Tab-separated table of C-alpha atoms and ligand atoms in Angstrom:
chain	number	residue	atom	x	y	z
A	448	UNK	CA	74.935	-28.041	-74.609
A	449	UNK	CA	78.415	-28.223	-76.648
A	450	UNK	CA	79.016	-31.211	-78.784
A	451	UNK	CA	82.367	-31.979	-77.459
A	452	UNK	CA	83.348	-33.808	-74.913
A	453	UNK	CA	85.733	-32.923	-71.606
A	454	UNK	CA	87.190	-35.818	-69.679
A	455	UNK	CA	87.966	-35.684	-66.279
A	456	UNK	CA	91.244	-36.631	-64.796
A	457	UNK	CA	90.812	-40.933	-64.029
A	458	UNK	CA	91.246	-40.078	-59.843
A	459	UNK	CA	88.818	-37.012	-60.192
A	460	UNK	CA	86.515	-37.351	-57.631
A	461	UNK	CA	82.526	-37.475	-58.005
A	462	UNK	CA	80.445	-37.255	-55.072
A	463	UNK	CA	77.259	-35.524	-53.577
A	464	UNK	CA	76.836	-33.706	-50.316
A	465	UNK	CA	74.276	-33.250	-47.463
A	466	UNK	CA	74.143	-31.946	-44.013
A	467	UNK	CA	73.038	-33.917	-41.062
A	468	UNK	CA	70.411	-31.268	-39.352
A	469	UNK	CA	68.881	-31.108	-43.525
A	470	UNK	CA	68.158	-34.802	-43.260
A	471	UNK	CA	68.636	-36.735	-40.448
A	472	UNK	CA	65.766	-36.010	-38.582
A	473	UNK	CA	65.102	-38.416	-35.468
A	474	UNK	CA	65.884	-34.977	-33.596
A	475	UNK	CA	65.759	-36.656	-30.154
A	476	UNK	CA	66.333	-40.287	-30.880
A	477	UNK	CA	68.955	-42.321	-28.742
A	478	UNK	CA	69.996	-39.314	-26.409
A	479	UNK	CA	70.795	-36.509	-29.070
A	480	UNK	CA	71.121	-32.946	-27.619
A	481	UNK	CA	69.487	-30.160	-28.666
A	482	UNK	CA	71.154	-27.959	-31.128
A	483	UNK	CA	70.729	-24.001	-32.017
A	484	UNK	CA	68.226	-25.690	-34.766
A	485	UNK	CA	66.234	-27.086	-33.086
A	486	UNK	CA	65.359	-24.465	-30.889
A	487	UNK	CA	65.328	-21.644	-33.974
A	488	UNK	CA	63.128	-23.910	-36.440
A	489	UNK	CA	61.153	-24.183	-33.314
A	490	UNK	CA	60.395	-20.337	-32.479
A	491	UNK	CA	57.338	-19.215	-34.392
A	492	UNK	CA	57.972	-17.610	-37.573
A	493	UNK	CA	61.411	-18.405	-38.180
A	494	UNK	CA	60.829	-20.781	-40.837
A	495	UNK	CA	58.891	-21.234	-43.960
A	496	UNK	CA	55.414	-22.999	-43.237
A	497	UNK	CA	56.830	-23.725	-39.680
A	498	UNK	CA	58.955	-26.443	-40.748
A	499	UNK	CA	61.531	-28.292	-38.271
A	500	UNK	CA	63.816	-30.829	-38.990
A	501	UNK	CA	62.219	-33.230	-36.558
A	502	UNK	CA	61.743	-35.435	-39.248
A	503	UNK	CA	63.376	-34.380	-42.755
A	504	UNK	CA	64.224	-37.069	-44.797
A	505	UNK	CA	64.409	-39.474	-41.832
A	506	UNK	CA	67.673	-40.611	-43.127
A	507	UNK	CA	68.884	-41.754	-39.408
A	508	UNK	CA	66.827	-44.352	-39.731
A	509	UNK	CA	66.600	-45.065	-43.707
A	510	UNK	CA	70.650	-44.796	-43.740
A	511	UNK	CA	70.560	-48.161	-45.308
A	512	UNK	CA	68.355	-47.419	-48.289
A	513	UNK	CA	70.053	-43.848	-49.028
A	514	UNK	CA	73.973	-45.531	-49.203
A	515	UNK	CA	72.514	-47.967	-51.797
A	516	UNK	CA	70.892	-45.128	-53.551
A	517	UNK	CA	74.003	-43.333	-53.903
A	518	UNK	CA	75.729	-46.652	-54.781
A	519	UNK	CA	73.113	-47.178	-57.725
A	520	UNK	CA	74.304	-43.340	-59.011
A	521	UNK	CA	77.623	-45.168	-58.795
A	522	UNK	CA	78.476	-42.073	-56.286
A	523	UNK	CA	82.809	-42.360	-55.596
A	524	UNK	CA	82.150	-40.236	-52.461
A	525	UNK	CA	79.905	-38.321	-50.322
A	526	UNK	CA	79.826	-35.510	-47.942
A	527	UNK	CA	78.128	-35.706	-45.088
A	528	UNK	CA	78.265	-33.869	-41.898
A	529	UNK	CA	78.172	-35.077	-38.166
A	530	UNK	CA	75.680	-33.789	-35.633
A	531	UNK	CA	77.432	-32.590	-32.397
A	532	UNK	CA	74.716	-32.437	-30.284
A	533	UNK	CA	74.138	-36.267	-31.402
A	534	UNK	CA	77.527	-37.729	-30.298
A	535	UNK	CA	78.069	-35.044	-27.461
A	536	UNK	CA	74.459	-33.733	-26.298
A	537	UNK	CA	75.795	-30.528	-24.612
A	538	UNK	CA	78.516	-30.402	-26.682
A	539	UNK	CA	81.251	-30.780	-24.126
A	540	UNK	CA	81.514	-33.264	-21.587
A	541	UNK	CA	78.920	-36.887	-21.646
A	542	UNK	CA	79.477	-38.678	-25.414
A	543	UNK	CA	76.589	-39.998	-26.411
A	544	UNK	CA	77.801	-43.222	-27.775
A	545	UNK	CA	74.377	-44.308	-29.630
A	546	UNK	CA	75.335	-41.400	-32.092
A	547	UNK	CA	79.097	-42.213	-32.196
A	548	UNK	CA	77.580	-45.595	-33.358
A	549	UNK	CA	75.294	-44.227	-35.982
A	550	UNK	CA	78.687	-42.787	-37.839
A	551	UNK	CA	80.403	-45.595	-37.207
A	552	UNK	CA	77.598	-48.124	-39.260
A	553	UNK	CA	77.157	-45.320	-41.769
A	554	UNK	CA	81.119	-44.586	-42.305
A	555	UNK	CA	81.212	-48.773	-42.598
A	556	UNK	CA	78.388	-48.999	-45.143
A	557	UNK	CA	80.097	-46.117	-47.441
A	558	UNK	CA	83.276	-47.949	-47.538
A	559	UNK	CA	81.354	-51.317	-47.925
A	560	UNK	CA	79.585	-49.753	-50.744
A	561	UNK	CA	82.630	-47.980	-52.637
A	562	UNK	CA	82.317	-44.612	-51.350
A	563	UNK	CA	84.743	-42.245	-49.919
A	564	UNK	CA	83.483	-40.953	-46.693
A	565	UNK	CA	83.985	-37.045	-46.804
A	566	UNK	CA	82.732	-35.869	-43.243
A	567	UNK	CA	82.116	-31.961	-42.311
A	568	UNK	CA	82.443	-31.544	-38.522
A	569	UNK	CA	79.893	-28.340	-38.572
A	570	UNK	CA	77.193	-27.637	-40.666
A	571	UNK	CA	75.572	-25.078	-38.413
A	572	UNK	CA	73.770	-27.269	-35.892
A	573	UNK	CA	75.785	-26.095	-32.496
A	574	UNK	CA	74.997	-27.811	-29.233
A	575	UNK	CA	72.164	-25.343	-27.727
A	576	UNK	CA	73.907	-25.866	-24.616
A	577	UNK	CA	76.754	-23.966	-25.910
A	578	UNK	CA	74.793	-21.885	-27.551
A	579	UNK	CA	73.255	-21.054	-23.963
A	580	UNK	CA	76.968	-20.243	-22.708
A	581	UNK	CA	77.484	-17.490	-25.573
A	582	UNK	CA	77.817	-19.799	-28.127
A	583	UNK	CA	80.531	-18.989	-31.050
A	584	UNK	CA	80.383	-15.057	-29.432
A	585	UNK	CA	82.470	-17.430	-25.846
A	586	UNK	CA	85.658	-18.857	-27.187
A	587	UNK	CA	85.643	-21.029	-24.793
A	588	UNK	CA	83.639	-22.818	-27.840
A	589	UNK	CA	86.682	-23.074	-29.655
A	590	UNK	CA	88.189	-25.370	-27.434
A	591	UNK	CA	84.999	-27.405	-27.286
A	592	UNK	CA	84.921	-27.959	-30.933
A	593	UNK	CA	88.776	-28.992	-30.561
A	594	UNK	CA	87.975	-31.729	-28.019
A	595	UNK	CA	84.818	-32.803	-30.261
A	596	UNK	CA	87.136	-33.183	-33.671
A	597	UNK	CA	89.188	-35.114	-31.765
A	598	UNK	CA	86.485	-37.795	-30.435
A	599	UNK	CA	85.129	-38.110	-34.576
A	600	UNK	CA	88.749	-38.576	-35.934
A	601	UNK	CA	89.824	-41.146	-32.831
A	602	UNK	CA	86.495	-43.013	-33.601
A	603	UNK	CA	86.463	-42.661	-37.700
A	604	UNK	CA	89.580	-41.684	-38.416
A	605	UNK	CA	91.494	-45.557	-39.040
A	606	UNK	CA	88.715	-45.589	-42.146
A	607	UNK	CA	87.890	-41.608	-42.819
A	608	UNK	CA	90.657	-39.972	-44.699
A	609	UNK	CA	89.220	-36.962	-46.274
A	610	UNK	CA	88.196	-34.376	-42.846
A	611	UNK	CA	86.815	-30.735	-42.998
A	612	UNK	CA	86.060	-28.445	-40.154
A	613	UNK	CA	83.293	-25.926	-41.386
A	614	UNK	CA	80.836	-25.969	-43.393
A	615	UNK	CA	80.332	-21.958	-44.916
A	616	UNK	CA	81.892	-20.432	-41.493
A	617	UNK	CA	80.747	-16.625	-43.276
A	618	UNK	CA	77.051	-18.202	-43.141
A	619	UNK	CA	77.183	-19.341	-39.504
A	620	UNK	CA	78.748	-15.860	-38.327
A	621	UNK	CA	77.109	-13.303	-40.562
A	622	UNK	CA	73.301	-15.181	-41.216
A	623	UNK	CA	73.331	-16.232	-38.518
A	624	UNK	CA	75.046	-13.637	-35.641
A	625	UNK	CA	74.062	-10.464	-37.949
A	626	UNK	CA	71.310	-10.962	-40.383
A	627	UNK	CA	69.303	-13.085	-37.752
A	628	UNK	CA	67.716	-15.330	-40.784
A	629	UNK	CA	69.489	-18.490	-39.307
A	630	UNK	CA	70.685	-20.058	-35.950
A	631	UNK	CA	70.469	-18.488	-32.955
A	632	UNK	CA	68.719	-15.568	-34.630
A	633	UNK	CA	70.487	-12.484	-33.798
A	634	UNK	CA	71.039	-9.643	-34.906
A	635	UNK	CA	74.487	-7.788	-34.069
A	636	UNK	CA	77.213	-7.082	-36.249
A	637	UNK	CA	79.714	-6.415	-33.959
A	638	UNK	CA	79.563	-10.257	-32.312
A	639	UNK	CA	79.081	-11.382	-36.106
A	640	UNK	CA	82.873	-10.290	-36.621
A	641	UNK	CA	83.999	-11.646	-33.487
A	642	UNK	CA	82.095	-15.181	-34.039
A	643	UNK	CA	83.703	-15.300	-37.151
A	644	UNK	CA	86.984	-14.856	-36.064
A	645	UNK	CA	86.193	-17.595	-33.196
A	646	UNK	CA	84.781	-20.072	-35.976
A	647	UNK	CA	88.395	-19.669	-37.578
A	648	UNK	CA	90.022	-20.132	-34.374
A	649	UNK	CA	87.886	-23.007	-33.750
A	650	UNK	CA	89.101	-24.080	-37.548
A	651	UNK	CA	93.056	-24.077	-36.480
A	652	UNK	CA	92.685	-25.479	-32.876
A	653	UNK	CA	90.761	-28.298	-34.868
A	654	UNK	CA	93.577	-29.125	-36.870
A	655	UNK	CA	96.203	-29.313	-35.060
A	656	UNK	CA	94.356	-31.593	-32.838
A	657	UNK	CA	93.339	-33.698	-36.085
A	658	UNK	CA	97.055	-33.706	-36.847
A	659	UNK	CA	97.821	-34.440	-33.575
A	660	UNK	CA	95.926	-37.846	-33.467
A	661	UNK	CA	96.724	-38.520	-37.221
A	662	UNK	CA	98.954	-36.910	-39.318
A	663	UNK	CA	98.222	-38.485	-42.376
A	664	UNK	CA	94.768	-37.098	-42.452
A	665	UNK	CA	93.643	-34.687	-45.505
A	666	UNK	CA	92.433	-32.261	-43.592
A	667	UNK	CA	90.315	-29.376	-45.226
A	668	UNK	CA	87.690	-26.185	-44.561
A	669	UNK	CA	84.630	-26.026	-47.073
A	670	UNK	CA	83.784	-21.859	-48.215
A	671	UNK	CA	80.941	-20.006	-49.691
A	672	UNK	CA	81.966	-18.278	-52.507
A	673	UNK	CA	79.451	-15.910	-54.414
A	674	UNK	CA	81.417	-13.404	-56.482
A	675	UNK	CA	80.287	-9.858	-57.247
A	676	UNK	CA	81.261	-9.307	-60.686
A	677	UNK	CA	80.949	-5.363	-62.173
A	678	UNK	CA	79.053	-4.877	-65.287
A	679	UNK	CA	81.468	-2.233	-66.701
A	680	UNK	CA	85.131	-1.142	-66.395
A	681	UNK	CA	84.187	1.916	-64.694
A	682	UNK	CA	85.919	2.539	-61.207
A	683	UNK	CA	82.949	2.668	-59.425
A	684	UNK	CA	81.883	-0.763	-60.421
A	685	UNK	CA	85.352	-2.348	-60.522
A	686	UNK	CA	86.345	-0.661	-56.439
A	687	UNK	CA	82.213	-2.476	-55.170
A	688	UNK	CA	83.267	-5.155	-56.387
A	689	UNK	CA	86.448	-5.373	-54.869
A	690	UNK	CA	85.506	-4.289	-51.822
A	691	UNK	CA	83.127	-7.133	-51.501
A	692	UNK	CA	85.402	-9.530	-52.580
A	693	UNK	CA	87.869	-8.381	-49.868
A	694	UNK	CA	84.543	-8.293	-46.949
A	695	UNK	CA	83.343	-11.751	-47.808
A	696	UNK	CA	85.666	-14.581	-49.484
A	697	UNK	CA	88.971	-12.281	-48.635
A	698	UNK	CA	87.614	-12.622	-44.648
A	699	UNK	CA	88.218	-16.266	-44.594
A	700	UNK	CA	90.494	-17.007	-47.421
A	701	UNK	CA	93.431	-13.789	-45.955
A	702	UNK	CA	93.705	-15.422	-42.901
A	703	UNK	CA	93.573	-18.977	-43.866
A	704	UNK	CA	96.219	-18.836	-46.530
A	705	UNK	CA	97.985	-15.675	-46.033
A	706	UNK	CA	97.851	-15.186	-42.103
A	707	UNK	CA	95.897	-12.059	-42.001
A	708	UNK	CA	92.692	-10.072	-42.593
A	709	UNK	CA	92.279	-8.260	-45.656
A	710	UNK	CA	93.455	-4.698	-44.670
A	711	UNK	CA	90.926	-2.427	-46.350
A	712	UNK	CA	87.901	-4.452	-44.985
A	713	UNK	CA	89.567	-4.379	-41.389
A	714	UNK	CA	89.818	-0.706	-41.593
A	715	UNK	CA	86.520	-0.649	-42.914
A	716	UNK	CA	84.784	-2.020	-40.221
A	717	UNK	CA	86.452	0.089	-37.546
A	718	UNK	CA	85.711	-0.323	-33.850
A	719	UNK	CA	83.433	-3.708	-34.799
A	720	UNK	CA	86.464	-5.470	-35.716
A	721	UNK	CA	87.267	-8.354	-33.842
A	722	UNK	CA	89.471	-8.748	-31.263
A	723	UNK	CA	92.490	-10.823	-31.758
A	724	UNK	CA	94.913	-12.257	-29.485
A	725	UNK	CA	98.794	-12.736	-30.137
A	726	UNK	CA	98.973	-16.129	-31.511
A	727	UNK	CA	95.358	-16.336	-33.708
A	728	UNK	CA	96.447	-15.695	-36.921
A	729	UNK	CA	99.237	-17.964	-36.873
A	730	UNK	CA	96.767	-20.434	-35.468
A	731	UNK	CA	94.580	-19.796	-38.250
A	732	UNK	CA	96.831	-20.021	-41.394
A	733	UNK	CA	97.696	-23.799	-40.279
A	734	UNK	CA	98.415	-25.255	-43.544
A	735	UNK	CA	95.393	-27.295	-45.618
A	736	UNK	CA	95.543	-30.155	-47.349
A	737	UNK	CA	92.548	-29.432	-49.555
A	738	UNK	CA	89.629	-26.258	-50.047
A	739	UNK	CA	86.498	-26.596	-50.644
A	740	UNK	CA	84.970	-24.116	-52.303
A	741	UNK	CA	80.620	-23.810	-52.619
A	742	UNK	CA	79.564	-21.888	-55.745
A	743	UNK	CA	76.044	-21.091	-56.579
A	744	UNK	CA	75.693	-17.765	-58.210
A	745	UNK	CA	77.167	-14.811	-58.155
A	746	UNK	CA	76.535	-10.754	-58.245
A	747	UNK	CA	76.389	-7.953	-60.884
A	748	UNK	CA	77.066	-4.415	-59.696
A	749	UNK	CA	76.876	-1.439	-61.701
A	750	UNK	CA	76.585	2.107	-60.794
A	751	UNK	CA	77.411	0.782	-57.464
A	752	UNK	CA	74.656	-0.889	-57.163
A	753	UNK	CA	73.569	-4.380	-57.155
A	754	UNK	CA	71.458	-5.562	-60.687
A	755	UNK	CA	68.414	-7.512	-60.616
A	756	UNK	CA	67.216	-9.341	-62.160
A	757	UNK	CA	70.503	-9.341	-64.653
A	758	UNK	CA	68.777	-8.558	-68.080
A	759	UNK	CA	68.208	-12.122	-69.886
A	760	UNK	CA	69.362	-14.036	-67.532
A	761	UNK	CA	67.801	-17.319	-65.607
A	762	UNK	CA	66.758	-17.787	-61.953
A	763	UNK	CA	66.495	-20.547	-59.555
A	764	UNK	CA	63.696	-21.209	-57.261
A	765	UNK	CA	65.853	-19.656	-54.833
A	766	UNK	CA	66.213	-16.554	-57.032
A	767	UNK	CA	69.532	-17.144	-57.639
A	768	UNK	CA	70.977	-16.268	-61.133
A	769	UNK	CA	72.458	-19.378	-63.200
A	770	UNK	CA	75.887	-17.918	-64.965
A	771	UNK	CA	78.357	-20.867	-64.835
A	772	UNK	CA	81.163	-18.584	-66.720
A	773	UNK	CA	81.363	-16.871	-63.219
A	774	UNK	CA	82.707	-20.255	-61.897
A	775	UNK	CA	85.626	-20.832	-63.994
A	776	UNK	CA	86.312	-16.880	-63.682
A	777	UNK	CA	86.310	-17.538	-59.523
A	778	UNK	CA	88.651	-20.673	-59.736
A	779	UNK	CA	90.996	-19.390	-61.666
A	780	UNK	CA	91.080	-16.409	-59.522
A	781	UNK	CA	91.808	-18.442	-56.694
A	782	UNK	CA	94.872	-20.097	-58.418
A	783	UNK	CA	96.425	-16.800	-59.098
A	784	UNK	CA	96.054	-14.892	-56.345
A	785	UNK	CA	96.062	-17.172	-53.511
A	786	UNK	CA	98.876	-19.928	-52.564
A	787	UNK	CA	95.704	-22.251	-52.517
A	788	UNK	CA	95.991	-26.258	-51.977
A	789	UNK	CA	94.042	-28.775	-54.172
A	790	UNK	CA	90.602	-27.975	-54.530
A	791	UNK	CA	87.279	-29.534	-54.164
A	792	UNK	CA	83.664	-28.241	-54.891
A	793	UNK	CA	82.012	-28.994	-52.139
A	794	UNK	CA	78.920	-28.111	-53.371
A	795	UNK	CA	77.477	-26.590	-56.185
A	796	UNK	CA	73.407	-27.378	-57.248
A	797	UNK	CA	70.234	-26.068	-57.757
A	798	UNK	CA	66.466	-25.681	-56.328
A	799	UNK	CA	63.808	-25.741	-58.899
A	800	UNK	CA	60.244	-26.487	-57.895
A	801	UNK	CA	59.997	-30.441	-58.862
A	802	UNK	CA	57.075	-32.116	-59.433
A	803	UNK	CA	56.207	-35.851	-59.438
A	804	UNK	CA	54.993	-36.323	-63.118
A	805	UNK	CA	51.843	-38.590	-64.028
A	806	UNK	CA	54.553	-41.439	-65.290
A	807	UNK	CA	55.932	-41.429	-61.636
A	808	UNK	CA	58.788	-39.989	-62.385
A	809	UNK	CA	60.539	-36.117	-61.458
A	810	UNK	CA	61.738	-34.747	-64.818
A	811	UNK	CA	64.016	-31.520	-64.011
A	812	UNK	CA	65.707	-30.696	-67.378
A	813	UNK	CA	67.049	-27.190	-65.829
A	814	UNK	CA	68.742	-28.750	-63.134
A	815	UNK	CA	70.672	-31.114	-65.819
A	816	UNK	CA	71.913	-28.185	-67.719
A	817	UNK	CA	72.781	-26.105	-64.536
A	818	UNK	CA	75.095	-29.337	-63.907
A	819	UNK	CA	76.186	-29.513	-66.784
A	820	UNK	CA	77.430	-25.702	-67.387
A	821	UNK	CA	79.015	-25.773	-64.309
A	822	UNK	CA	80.809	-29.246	-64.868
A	823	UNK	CA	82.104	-27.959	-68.248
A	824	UNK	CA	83.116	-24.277	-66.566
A	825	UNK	CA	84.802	-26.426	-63.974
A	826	UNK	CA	86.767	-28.718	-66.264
A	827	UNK	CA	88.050	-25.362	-68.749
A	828	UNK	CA	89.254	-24.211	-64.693
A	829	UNK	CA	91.268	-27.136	-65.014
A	830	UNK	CA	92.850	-26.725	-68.242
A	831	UNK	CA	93.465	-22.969	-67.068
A	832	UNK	CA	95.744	-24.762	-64.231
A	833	UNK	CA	93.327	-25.003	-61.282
A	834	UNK	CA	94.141	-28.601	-59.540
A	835	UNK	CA	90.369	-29.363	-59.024
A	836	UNK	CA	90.208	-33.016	-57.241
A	837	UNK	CA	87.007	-33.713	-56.881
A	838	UNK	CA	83.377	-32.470	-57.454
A	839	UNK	CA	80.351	-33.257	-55.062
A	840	UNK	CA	76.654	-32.025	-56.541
A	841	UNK	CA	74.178	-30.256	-53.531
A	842	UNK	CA	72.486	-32.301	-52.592
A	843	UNK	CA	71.769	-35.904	-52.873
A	844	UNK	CA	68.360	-35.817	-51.376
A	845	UNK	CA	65.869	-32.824	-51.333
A	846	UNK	CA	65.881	-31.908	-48.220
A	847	UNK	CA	65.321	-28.901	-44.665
A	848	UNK	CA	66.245	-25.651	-46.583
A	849	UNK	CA	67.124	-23.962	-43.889
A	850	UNK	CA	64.945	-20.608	-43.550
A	851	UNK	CA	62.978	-22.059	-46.350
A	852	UNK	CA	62.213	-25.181	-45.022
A	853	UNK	CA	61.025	-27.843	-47.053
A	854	UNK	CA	59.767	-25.400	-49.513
A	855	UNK	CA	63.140	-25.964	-51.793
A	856	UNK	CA	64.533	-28.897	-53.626
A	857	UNK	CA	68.114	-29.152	-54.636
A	858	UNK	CA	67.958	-33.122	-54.468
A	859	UNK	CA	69.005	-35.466	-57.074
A	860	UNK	CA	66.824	-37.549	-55.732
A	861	UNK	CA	62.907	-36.673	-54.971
A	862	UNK	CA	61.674	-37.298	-51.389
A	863	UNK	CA	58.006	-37.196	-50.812
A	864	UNK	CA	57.667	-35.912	-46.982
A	865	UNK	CA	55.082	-37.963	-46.400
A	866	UNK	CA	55.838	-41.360	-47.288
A	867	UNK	CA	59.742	-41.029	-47.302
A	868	UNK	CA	59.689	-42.569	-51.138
A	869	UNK	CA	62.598	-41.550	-52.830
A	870	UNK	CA	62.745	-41.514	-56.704
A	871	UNK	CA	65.421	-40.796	-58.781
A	872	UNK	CA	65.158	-37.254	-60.781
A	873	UNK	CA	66.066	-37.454	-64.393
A	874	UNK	CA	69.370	-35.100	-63.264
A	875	UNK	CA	70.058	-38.031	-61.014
A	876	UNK	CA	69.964	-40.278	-63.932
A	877	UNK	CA	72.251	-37.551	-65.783
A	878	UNK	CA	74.838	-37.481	-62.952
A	879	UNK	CA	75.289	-41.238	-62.821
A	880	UNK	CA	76.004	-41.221	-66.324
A	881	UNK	CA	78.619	-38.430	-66.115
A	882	UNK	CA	80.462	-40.339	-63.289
A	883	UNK	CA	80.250	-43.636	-65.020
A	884	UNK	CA	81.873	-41.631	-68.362
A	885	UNK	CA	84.010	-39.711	-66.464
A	886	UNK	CA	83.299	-37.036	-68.864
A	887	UNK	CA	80.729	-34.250	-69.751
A	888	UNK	CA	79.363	-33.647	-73.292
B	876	IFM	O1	71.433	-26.030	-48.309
B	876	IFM	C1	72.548	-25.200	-48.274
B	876	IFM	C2	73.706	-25.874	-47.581
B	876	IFM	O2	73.381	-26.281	-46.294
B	876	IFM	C3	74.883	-24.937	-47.489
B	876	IFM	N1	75.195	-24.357	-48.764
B	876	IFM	C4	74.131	-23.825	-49.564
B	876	IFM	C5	72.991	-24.824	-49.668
B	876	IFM	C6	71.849	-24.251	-50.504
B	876	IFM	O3	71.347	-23.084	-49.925
């Protein structure tokens, strides 16, 4: 770690995130649906150790305990996402008002407590009984998801300023439509490229009806980012790693900002493309008030192909290389090539296999300087001209790792499965420090 140390900006904006299916639990409580979770983490060998998120961190019901936890970090905000299938069950039609009310307490507490409510709209848990109809392949979904941002902001939106749409929309479509490693499980490129092009649909329909209801609203899409950076100034290197650029982060940040697919990868994907009608793109490129941008790790290529492991370097639990110079080198290459609005990072953490030590506590020294790195790469983004806002650490609680189940922890905090104790990790101790300082060393 340097010696010196960067301020942030006195509004800069420190926060952590979760997402509801990851640690809600209470699965069927008070007249939730069933979402495309659910029913995945419930097919046999889908997930890690045939974990579910029945249960999780049971924060539906421990709500209480986990706002005054993030209140003790001294937490400004947090980003939490809201369960469709728990305010409308099948996703269109009967609200289920039990849920509306568990948002409602929860939105109250955060504000009670300090804390900037930052809700996502969808973080992957679709209504199965969408999913049943064709899910984000119909797009008569769209229009669903329309009709349910418009319920949260009429309900939340008098104390909820700060609104996003999607959570990772290139996960949902392409892990979980073409890979098959996520919800629903399939396996088909083709409707991959068409759900994404429905989630961004879904994204602009949203908005407008957000706007509609409230136009004061910040409203705001969260993106995966994970660069692939070539190891040499060769062509072959420097056209991969293009190319993927222009496949992944160019497929949702063209036609979100610029009104249009990337042309190369369009081309490239030839009769799979998705089919577009007349008005979509303008529909898509509504204007944002904010981005959220995820970074975890990024990609070598060289020879046109993909290193690993990268000579020297470090890996997460989730294999994941640590290089926070990658994450300056990404924002700034936002700034200058795309008319981007103020950003936020979303999310941006770490899984490393924690342990509860014999003096009761979880002492994670790798996490605090993966944190830290970033936070300083972050802050030189800033003095290169990026207008970063805000920073929110993944994830406040360990928590359902997806695929992985409860087999990786990115929490700040510990949670032992079994009792629902929560305890503090020393990173946790780290970040409330940093946000009481407003500054990294
Ligand atoms: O846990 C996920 C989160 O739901 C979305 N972004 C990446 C995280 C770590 O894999």
């Amino acid at each position: 770690m340097s010696t010196r140390s960067l301020t942030f900006p006195l509004d800069f904006l420190w926060g952590a995130a979760t997402a509801a299916y990851q640690i809600e639990g209470a699965w069927d409580a008070d007249g939730r649906g069933e979402s495309i979770w659910d029913r995945f983490s419930h097919t046999p060998d889908k997930v890690e150790n045939g974990d579910t998120g029945d249960v999780a961190c049971d924060h539906y019901h421990l709500w209480r305990e986990d706002v005054a936890l993030m209140q003790r970090l001294g937490l400004q905000a947090y980003r939490f996402s809201i369960s469709w299938p728990r305010v409308i069950p099948a996703g269109r039609g009967v609200i289920n008002q039990a849920g509306l009310d568990f948002y409602d307490r929860l939105v109250d507490a955060l504000l009670e407590a300090g804390i900037q409510p930052f809700p996502t709209l969808y973080h992957w848990d679709l209504p199965q009984a969408l999913q049943d109809a064709g899910g984000w392949g119909a797009r008569d979904t769209c229009g669903y998801f329309a009709d349910y941002a418009d319920l949260m902001v009429r309900r939340l939106g008098d104390r909820v300023r700060f609104w996003s749409t999607f959570n990772e929309p290139w996960v949902s479509a392409f892990v979980g439509y073409r890979d098959g490693r996520h919800a629903p499980g399939l396996q088909d490129g083709k409707l991959a490229l068409q759900v994404a092009h429905h989630l961004l649909v879904a994204h602009g329909v949203a908005v407008q009806a957000i706007r509609a209801t409230d136009s004061q609203l910040q409203v705001g899409i969260v993106l995966n980012t994970w660069p692939v950076e070539p190891a040499t100034d060769l062509e072959q290197d420097l056209a991969l790693a293009e190319a993927a650029w222009q496949e992944n982060e160019g497929w949702f940040l063209d036609p979100l900002l610029r009104g249009n697919y990337p042309p190369a990868a369009l081309e490239a994907h030839g009769s799979s493309a998705p089919s577009v009608q007349p008005q979509d793109m303008a529909l898509i490129a509504q204007p944002l008030d904010w981005l959220g941008i995820n970074y975890y790790s990024r990609y070598v290529v060289q020879k046109g192909e993909i290193v690993g492991p990268v000579p020297g370097a470090e890996y997460t639990d989730m294999g994941w290389e640590v290089h926070a110079p990658a994450f300056r080198r990404l924002l700034v290459r936002l700034k200058q090539e795309y008319p981007i609005p103020p950003l936020y990072i979303t999310e941006n953490g770490a899984a490393f296999p924690d342990r509860v030590s014999p003096d009761g506590r979880v002492h994670d020294p790798r996490r605090i300087v993966y944190l830290h790195d970033h936070l300083v790469q972050a802050r030189l983004a800033m003095d290169d001209g990026v207008d970063l806002r805000g920073y929110f650490a993944w994830s406040l609680l360990d928590n359902f790792e997806w695929a992985y189940g409860y087999a990786k922890r990115f929490g700040l905090v510990y949670v032992d499965y079994a009792t629902q104790q929560r305890i503090v990790k020393d990173s946790g101790e780290w970040y409330a420090q940093v946000i009481a300082r407003n500054e990294v060393e």
